[in-house]
Amino acid sequence: MANEKKINYVILGFLCYEPLTGYEIKKRIDNSLSFFWGGSYGSIYPTLDTLVSEGCVEKEQETSGRGKIIYSITEKGRTLLKEWLVRPVEKDELRYETLLKLFFGSELGREGILVHIQKFEKKTRDALMLLEMYAANLESARPDEEHQYYLLTVRFGIETYKAYLNWCQQAKTVLQQG
Amino acid sequence: MANEKKINYVILGFLCYEPLTGYEIKKRIDNSLSFFWGGSYGSIYPTLDTLVSEGCVEKEQETSGRGKIIYSITEKGRTLLKEWLVRPVEKDELRYETLLKLFFGSELGREGILVHIQKFEKKTRDALMLLEMYAANLESARPDEEHQYYLLTVRFGIETYKAYLNWCQQAKTVLQQG
DNA sequence: GAAGTCATGTAATTGGTTACATGATTGA
DNA sequence: TCAATCATGTAACCAATTACATGACTTC
């Protein structure tokens, strides 16, 4: 109960803005949620089926072209989403293998740990650059409500990644001076 | 393959320092890893069995008292741990439901989002205070290698949580001024 | 003697990924 | 024509949690 599946709400959330295919939903997730949430076809398509059977989503197949299946949200779906949105957050979870390896660092030694930190630093730097691009784009676009919330999540990522980089510097100094 | 189970290594990691019971391993996880890793009895006990049958860990039952089962690491176990430690990190993952709700904030509205942010802020502040206590303790203790790595993970948490709090301020300002 | 912690475990469930299979459309 | 992308799905697998069951020891 405490760990209700969330992919439902991700789907409903995106369908709130516009009708989409399963494929497009996956892209939306990858593009705008990926640094704090995920979702695979193996969870998206079956969930779309369930949502249809529950009357939260409607499907319509294009007669022309590729015959894409386009899903749109119903009133019931919208209500379900809102009910979830007002409920308190159940879990915010960080699972960093880098930290796990670092924690047991005395078994690996300085050199090895430094390698992990350098990779982490690079990964973070790349991710930060991407988010900064997103932020710039969102800021230059005409500000509407949707974008405002999107931008806030992006800023969260930016602040967090900057803190990571800052920490990387500290950690490298500590490890190098012994 | 990409997603090998990690609880093995968590257990081996703690057993590297000293022999422990399953119950104690759980406590170690809760006390020192909880902000970036988890583990339940339902995964610890069965994994201990497998590790024993693979010869990575040895069990010994106390004859006196409660008859606790004390596990200790073998050479094979130590080797396995080291092999994992040198391998590159596979996944660092952040899953923040708070950000998910925020992202779909236009469906909930400012007020509701502010509630989530305030709760997030409080939770973060509490966690930060705890980590700062840990850091103070670790710093005042005689510095050895193990503690150095432990301290680095704690500092990571501290930097990160400070960034979160900083972001909370920004976000509240943005939302309140409209 | 009651509450709390120490201590070990199992069964059921589950949310989710990975890998595979298939094929249409588009653009170089 | 060939590669890339668009597009939909399924089957197998899996790590892990939750909830439950049991009972001994300690401390007030």
Coordinates of N, CA and C in Angstrom, one line a residue, chain B residues 8 62 73 95 103 123 159 167 173:
Chain B
N8 N 24.4 -8.4 -1.6 CA 25.6 -9.2 -1.4 C 26.8 -8.4 -0.9
E62 N 26.3 -19.2 18.3 CA 26.7 -19.2 19.7 C 26.1 -20.3 20.5
I73 N 33.4 -13.1 7.2 CA 33.8 -13.2 5.8 C 34.9 -14.2 5.6
R95 N 15.2 8.9 -7.2 CA 13.7 8.7 -7.5 C 12.9 9.5 -6.5
F103 N 6.5 18.3 -10.9 CA 6.5 18.4 -12.4 C 5.1 18.6 -12.9
K123 N 11.7 17.7 6.0 CA 12.4 16.4 6.0 C 13.9 16.6 5.8
E159 N 26.3 18.3 1.7 CA 26.3 19.2 0.6 C 25.0 19.1 -0.2
W167 N 17.5 25.3 -2.8 CA 16.5 25.3 -3.8 C 15.1 25.5 -3.3
T173 N 9.9 31.2 -3.3 CA 9.9 32.6 -3.8 C 9.2 32.7 -5.1

